[in-house]
CSV table of C-alpha atoms and ligand atoms in Angstrom, one decimal:
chain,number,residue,atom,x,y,z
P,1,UNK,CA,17.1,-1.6,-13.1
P,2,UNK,CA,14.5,-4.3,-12.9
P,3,UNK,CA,15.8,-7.3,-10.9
P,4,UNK,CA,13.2,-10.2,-12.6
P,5,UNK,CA,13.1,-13.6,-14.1
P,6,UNK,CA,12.0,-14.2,-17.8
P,7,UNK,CA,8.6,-15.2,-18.1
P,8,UNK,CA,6.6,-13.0,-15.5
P,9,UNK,CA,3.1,-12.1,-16.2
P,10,UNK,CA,1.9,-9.3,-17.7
P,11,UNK,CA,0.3,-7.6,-15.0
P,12,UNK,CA,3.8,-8.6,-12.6
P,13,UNK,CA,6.5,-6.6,-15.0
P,14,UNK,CA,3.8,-3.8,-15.0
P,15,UNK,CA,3.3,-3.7,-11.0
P,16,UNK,CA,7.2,-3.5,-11.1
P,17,UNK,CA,7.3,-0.7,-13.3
P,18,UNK,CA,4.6,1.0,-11.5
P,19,UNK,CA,2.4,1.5,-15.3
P,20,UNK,CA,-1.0,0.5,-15.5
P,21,UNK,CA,-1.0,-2.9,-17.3
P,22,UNK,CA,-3.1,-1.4,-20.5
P,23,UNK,CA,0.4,0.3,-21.2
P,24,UNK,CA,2.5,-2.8,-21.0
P,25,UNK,CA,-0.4,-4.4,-23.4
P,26,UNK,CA,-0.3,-1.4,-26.0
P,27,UNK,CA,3.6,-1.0,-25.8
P,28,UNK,CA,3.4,-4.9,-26.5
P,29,UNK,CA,0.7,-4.2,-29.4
P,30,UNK,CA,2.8,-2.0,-30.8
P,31,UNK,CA,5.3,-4.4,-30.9
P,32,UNK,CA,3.0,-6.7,-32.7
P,33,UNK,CA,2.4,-8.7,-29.9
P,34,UNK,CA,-0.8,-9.5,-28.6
P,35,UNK,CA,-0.9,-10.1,-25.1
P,36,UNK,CA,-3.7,-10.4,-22.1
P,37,UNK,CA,-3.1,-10.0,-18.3
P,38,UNK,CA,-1.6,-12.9,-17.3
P,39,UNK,CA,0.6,-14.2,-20.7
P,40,UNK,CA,3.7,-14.6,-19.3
P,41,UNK,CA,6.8,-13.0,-21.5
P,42,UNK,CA,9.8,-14.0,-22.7
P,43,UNK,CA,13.1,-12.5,-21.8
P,44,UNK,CA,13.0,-10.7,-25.1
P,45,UNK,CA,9.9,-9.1,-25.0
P,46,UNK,CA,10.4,-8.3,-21.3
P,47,UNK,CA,14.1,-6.3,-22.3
P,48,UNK,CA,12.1,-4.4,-24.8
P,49,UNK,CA,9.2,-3.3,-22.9
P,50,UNK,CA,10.8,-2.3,-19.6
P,51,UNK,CA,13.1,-0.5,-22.6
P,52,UNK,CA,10.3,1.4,-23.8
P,53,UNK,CA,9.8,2.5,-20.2
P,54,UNK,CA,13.0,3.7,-19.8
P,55,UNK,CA,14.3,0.3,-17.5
P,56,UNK,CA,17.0,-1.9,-17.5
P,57,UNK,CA,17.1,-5.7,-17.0
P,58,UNK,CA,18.8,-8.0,-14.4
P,59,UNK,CA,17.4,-11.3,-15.0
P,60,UNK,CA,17.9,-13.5,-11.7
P,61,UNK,CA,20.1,-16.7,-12.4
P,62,UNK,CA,19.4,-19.8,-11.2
P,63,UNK,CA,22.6,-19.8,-9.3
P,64,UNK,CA,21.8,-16.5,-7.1
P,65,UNK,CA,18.5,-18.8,-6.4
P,66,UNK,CA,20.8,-21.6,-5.1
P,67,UNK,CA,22.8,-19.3,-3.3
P,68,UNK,CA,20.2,-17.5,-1.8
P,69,UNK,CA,19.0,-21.1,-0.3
P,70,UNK,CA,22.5,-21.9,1.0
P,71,UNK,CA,23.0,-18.8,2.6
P,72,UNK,CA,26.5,-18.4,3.3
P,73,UNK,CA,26.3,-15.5,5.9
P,74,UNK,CA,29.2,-16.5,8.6
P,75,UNK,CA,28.3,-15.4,12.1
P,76,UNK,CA,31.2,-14.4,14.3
P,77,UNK,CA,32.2,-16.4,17.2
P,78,UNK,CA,31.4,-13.1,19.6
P,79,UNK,CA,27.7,-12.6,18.2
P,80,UNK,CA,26.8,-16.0,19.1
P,81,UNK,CA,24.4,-17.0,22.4
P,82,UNK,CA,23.1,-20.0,23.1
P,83,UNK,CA,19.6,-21.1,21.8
P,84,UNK,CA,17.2,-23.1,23.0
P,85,UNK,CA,16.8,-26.5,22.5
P,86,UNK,CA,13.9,-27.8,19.2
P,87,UNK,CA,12.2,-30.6,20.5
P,88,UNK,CA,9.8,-33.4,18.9
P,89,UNK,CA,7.8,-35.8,20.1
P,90,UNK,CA,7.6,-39.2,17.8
P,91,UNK,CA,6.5,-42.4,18.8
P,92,UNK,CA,3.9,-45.1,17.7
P,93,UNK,CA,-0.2,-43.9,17.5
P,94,UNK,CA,-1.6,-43.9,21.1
P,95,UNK,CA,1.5,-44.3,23.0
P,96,UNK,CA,1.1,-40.6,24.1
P,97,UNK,CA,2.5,-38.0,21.7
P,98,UNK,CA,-0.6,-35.7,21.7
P,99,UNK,CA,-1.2,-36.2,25.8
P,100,UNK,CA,2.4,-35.5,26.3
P,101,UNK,CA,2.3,-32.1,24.4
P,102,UNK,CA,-0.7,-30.8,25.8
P,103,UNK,CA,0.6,-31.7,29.3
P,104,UNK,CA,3.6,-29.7,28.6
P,105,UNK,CA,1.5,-26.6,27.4
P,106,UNK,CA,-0.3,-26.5,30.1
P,107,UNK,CA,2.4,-26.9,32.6
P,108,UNK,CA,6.1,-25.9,33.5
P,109,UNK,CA,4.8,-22.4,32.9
P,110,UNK,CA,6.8,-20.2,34.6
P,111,UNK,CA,4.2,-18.6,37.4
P,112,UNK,CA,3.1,-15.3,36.0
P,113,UNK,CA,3.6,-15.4,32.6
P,114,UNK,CA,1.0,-13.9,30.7
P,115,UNK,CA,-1.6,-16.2,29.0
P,116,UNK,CA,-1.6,-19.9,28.3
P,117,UNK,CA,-1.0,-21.4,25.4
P,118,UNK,CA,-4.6,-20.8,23.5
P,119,UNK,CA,-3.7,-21.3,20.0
P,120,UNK,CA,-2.4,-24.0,17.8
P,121,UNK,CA,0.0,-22.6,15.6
P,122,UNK,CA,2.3,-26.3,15.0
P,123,UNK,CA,5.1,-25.0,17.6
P,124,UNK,CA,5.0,-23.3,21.1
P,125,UNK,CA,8.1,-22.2,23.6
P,126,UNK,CA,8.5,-23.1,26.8
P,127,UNK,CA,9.6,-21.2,29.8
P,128,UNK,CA,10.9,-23.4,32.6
P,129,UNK,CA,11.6,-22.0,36.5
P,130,UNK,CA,14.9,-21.5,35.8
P,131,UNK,CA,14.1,-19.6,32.7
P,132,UNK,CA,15.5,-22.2,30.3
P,133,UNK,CA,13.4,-22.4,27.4
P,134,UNK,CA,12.2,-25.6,25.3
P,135,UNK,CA,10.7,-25.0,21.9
P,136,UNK,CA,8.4,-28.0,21.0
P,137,UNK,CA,7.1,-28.9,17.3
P,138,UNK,CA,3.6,-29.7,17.9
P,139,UNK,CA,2.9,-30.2,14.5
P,140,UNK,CA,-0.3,-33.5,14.0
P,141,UNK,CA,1.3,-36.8,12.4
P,142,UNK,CA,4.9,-34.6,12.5
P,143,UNK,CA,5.0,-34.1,8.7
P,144,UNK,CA,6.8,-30.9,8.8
P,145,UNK,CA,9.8,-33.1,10.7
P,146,UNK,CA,9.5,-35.9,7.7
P,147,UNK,CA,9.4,-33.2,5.1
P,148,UNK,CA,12.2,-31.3,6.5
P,149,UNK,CA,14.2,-34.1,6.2
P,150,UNK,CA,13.4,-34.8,3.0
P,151,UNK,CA,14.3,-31.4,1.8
P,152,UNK,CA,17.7,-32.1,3.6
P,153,UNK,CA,16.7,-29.2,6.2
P,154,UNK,CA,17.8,-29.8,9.6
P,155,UNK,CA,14.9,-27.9,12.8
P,156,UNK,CA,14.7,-30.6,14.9
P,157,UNK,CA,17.8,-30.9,17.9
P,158,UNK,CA,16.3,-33.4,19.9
P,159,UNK,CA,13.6,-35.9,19.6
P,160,UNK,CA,11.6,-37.6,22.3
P,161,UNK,CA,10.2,-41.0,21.2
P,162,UNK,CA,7.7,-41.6,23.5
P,163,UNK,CA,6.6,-45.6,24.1
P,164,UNK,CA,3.7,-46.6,26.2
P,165,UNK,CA,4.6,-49.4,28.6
P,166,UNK,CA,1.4,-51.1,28.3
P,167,UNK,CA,2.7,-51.8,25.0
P,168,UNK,CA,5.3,-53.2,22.7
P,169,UNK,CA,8.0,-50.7,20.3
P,170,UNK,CA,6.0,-50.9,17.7
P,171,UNK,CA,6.6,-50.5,14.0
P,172,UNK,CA,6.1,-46.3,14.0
P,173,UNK,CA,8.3,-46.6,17.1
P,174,UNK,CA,11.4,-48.0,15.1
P,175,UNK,CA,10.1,-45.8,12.1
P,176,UNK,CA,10.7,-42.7,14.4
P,177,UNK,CA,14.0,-44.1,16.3
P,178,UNK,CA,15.5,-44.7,12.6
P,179,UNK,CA,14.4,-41.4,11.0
P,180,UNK,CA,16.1,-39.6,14.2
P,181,UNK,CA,19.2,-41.9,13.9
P,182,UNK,CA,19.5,-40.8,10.0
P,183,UNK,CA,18.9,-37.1,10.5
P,184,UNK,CA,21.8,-37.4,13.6
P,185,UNK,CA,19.1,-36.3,16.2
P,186,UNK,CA,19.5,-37.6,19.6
P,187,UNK,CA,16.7,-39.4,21.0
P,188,UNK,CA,15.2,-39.6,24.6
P,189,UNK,CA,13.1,-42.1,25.3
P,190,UNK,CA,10.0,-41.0,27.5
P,191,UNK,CA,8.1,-44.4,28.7
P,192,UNK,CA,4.7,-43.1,29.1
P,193,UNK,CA,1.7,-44.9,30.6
P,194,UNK,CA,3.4,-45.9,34.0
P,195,UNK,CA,0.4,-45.1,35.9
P,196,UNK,CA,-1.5,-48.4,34.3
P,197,UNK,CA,-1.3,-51.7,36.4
P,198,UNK,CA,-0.6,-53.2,33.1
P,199,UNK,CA,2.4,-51.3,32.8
P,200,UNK,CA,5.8,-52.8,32.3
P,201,UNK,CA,8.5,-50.5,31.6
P,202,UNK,CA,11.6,-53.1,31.8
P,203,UNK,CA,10.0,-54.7,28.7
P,204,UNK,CA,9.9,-51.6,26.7
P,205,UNK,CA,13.5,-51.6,27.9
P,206,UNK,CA,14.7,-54.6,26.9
P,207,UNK,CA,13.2,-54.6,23.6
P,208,UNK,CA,15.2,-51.1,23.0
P,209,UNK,CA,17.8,-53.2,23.9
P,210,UNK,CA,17.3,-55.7,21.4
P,211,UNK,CA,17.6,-52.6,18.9
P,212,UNK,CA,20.9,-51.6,20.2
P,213,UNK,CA,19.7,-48.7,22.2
P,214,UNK,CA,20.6,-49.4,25.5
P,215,UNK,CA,19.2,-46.9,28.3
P,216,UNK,CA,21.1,-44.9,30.6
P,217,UNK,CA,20.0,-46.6,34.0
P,218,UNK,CA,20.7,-50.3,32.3
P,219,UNK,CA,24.5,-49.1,31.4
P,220,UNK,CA,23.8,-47.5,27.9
P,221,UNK,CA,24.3,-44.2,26.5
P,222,UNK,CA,20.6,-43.5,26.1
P,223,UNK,CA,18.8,-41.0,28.6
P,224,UNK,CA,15.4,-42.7,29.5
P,225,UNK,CA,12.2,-41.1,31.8
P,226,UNK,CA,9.6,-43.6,33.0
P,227,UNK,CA,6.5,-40.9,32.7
P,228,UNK,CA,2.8,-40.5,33.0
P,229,UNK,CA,1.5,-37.7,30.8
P,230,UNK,CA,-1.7,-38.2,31.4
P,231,UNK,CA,-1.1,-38.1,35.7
P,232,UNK,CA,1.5,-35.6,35.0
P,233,UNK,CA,4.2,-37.7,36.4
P,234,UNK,CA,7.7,-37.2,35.9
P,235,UNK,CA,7.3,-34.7,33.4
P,236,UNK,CA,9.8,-32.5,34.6
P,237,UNK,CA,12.6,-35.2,35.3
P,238,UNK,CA,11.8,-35.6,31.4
P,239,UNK,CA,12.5,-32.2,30.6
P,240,UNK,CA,15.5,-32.0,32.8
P,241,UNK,CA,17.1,-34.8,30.3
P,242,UNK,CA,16.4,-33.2,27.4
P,243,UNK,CA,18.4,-29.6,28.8
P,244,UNK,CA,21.0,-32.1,29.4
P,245,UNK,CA,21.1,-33.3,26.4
P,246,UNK,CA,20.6,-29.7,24.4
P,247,UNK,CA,23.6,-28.9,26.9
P,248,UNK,CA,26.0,-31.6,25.0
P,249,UNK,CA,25.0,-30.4,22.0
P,250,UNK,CA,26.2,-26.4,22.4
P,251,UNK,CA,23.3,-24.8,20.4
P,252,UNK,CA,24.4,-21.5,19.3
P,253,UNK,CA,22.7,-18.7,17.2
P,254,UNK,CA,23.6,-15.4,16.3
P,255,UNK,CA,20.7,-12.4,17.0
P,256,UNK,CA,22.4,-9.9,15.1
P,257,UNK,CA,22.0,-11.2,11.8
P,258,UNK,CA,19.1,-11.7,8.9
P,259,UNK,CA,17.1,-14.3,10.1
P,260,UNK,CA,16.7,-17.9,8.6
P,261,UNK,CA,14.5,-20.5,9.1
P,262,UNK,CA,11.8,-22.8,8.7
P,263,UNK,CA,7.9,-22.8,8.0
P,264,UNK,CA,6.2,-24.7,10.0
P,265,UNK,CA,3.3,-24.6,8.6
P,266,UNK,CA,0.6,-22.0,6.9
P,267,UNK,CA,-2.7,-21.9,5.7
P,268,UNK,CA,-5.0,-19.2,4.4
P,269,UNK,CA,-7.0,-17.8,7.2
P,270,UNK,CA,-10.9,-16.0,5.6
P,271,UNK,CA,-9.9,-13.1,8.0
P,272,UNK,CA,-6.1,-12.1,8.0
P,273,UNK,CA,-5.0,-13.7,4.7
P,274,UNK,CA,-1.9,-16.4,4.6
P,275,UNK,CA,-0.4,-17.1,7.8
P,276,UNK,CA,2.4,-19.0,8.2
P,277,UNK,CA,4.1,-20.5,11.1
P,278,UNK,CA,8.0,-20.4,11.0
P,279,UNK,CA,10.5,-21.0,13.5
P,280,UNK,CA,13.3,-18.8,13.5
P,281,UNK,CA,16.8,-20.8,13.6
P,282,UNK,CA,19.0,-17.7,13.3
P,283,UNK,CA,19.6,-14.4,13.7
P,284,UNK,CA,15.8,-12.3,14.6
P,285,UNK,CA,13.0,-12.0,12.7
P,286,UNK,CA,11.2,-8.7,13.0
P,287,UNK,CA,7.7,-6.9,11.7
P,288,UNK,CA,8.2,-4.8,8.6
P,289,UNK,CA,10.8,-8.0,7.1
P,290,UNK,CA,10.8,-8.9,3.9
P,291,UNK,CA,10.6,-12.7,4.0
P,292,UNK,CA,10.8,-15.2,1.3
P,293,UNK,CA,10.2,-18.7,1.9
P,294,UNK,CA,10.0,-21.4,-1.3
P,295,UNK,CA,8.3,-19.7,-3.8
P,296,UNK,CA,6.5,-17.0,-1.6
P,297,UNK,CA,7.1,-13.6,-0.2
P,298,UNK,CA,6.0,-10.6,1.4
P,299,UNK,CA,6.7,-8.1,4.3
P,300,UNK,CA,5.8,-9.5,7.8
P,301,UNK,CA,2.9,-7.2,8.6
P,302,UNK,CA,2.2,-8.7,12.1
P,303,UNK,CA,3.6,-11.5,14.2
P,304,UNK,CA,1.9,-13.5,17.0
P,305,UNK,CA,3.0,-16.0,19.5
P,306,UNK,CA,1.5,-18.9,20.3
P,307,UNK,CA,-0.1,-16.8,23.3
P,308,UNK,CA,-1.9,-14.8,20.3
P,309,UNK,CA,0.0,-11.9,21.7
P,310,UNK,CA,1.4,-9.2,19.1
P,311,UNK,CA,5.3,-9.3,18.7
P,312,UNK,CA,7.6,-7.3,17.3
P,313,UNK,CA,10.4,-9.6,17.0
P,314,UNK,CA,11.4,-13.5,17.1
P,315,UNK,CA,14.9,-14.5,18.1
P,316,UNK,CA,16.6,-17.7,17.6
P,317,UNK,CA,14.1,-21.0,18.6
P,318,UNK,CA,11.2,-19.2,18.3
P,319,UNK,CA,8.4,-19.9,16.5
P,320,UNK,CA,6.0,-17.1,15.4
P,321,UNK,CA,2.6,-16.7,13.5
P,322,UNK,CA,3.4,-14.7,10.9
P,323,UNK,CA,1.4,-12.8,8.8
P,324,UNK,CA,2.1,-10.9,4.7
P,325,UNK,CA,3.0,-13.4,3.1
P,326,UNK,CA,1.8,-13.3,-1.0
P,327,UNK,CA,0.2,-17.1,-0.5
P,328,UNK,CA,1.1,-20.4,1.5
P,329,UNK,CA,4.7,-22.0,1.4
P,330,UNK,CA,5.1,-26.0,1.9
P,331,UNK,CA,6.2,-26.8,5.5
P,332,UNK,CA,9.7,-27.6,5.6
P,333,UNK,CA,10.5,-24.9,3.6
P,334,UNK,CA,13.0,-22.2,4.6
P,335,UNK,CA,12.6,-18.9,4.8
P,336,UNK,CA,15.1,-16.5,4.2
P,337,UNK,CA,14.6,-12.7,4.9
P,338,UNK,CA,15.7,-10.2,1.7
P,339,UNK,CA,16.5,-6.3,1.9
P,340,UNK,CA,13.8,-5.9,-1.1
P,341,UNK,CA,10.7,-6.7,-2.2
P,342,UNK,CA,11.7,-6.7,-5.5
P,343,UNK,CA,14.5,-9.1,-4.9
P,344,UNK,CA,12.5,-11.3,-3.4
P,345,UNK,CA,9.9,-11.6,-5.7
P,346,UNK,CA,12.4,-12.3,-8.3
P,347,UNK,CA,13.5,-15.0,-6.7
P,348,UNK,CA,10.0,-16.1,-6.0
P,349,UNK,CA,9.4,-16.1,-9.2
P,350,UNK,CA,12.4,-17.7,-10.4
P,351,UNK,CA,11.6,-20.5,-8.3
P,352,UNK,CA,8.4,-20.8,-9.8
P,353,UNK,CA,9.8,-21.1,-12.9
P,354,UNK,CA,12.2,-24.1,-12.0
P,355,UNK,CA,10.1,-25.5,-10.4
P,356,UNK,CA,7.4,-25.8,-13.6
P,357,UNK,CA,10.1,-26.2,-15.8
P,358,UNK,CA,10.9,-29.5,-13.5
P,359,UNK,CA,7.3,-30.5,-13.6
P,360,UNK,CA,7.3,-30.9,-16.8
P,361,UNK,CA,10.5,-32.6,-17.5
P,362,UNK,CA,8.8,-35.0,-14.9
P,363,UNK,CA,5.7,-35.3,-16.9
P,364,UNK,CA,7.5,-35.9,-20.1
P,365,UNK,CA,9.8,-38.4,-18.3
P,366,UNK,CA,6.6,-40.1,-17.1
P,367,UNK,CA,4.9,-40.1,-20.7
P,368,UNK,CA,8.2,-41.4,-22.5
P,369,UNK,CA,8.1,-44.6,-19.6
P,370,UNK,CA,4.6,-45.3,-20.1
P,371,UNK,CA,5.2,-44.9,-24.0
P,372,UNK,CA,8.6,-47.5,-23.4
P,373,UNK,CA,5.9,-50.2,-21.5
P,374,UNK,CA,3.3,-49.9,-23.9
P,375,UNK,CA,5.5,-51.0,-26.5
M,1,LIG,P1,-1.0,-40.2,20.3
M,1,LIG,O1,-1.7,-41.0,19.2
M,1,LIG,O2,0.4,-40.7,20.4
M,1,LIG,O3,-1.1,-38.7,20.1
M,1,LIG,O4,-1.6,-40.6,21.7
M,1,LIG,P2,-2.6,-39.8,22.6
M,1,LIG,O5,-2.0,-38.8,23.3
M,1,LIG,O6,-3.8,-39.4,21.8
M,1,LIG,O7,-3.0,-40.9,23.6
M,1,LIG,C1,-3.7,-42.1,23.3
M,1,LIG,C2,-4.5,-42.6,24.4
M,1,LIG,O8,-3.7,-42.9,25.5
M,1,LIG,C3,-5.5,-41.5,25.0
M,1,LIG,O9,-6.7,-42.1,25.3
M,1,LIG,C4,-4.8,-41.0,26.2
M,1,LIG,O10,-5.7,-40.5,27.1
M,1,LIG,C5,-4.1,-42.2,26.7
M,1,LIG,N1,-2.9,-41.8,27.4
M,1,LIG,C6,-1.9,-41.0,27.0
M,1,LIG,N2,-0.9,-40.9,28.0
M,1,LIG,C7,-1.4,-41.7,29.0
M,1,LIG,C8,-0.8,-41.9,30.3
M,1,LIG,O11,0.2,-41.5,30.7
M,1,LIG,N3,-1.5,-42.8,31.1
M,1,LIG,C9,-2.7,-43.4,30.7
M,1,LIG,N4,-3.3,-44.2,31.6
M,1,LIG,N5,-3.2,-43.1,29.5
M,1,LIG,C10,-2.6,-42.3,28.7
M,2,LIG,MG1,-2.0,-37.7,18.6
């Protein structure tokens, strides 16, 4: 049985039957159907050529799509550990965002741990003294957080809006404090920029304040760090508050099962192909997985860190460098894992299909508007 959506190519339903695609094109001939490489088929004329080589049909459903997305998989209360903490850093431009990741790269390293952080793959873990770990989203401009949200998907735990104190809150600094608030993401506020003489954290303070987020120290409910990033001061009195706050908020995941999660984001490298970033949100992700994520797939043929070391496996709030994947998925995407290729191809496909099938609705939809205005 051929598990497939209507309208694969030519040279797809052949690959899945394992024929050379000059077959498919004669048995389509003889058909009286004229056909090149790439002409996708109809359900029809797929049934009766993977007939004529002796297959059956199982046309993936829109729904099984949908479901796949959901995922339903319950984990049991004994599988569960507790993960670390997914951190982002949001805030106006300049106050600090980039300075602040970078300083936390390069520091809280646990002594001895093998290589800095060297590569920029959108996320890096941390390992802190007392072995706690902190995965950060280092993503530029923090689309993948905006488009995550928009595509309803939740990655981020916590998020530290970072404000200079040379400054005001600015207008990206509400922007980030109301997208946090809407996705239910609770917010630190990091005042960075202490070390300036102009600095002058009470203001930053008080106009929080005046936004309804009062800070710890001033009676409120919010934690608050006055911080240099550049000096590297207070950095770790920062991080503390953000364990504290991951503590509250009981993250579990479950090792043991298929893994899910989100891509980060990807790219096609001239050397290794596409790689993708994901972060794994549950169960583990290991090499020789069949992952599908939007309307890509493939078998995970290596996986790096963001040490550019080789590993086998990625357990829950880990991000990894992946590499097998058949092109480069949106970030914000999930990713789910599959127990065939063939399945997740399908579904690959089937998404594809919705998803033109939806373009054009929206191109007709735009055409009939424009067509209602003229008149
Ligand atoms: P981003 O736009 O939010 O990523 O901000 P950057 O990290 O690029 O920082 C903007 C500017 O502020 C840079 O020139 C940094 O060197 C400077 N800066 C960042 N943090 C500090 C700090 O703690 N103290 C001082 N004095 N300057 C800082
Ligand atoms: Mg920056």
């Amino acid at each position: 049985t051929l598990k497939l959506t209507e309208f694969v190519t030519v040279s797809d339903l052949a690959s899945m039957m394992d024929v050379p695609v000059t077959q498919v094109i004669a048995t389509c001939m003889s058909i009286g159907l004229m056909v090149s490489i790439n002409m996708r088929l109809d359900a029809e004329t797929i049934d009766m050529v993977a007939e004529e080589f002796g297959y059956k049909t199982d046309f993936v459903s829109a729904e099984v799509v949908e479901a796949v997305a959901q995922d339903e998989e319950v984990d049991l209360e004994e599988d569960l550990i507790t993960r670390p903490p997914i951190v982002t850093v949001m805030g106006h431009v300049d106050h600090g965002k980039t300075s602040l990741l970078d300083r936390l790269r390069n520091t809280n390293v646990i002594e001895g741990e093998a290589g800095g952080i060297t590569q920029h793959i959108g996320a890096y873990s941390i390992r802190l003294q007392d072995g706690k770990r902190i995965t950060f989203l280092d993503t530029p401009g923090h689309e993948a957080f905006t488009a995550m949200r928009a595509r309803g998907a939740k990655v981020t735990d916590i998020a530290i809006i970072i404000v200079a104190a040379d400054d005001d809150v600015m207008p990206q600094t509400k922007e980030a404090i109301n997208h946090a608030a809407a996705a239910g993401v609770p917010m630190v506020f990091a005042i960075n920029k202490i070390d300036k003489p102009s600095a002058n954290p009470d203001r930053i303070r008080e106009q929080l304040a005046a936004m309804n987020y009062l800070v710890e120290e001033w009676g409120g409910k919010y934690q608050c760090q006055e911080i240099s990033a550049k000096q590297g001061i207070n950095i770790n009195e920062l991080l503390e508050k953000v364990l504290l706050e991951a503590e509250l908020l009981e993250l579990k995941a479950n090792p043991k099962r298929r893994s899910v999660g989100s891509v980060i984001e990807s790219s096609l490298d001239k050397g290794r192909g596409y790689v993708a970033t994901v972060l794994v949100q549950n169960g583990t992700l290991r090499h020789g997985d069949v992952v599908l994520a939007g309307t890509h797939y493939g078998r995970v043929k290596a996986m790096f860190n963001e040490r550019n070391q080789k590993v086998e496996q990625a357990g829950p709030s880990t991000p990894v460098l992946i590499l097998g994947l058949d092109g480069a998925p949106t970030a914000g995407e999930t990713f789910n894992v599959m127990d065939t290729e063939q399945e997740a191809r399908a579904i690959a496909s089937k998404r594809e299909q919705l998803k033109r099938e939806q373009d054009t609705r929206t191109k007709k939809g735009l055409t009939l508007d424009e067509l209602a205005r003229r008149r």
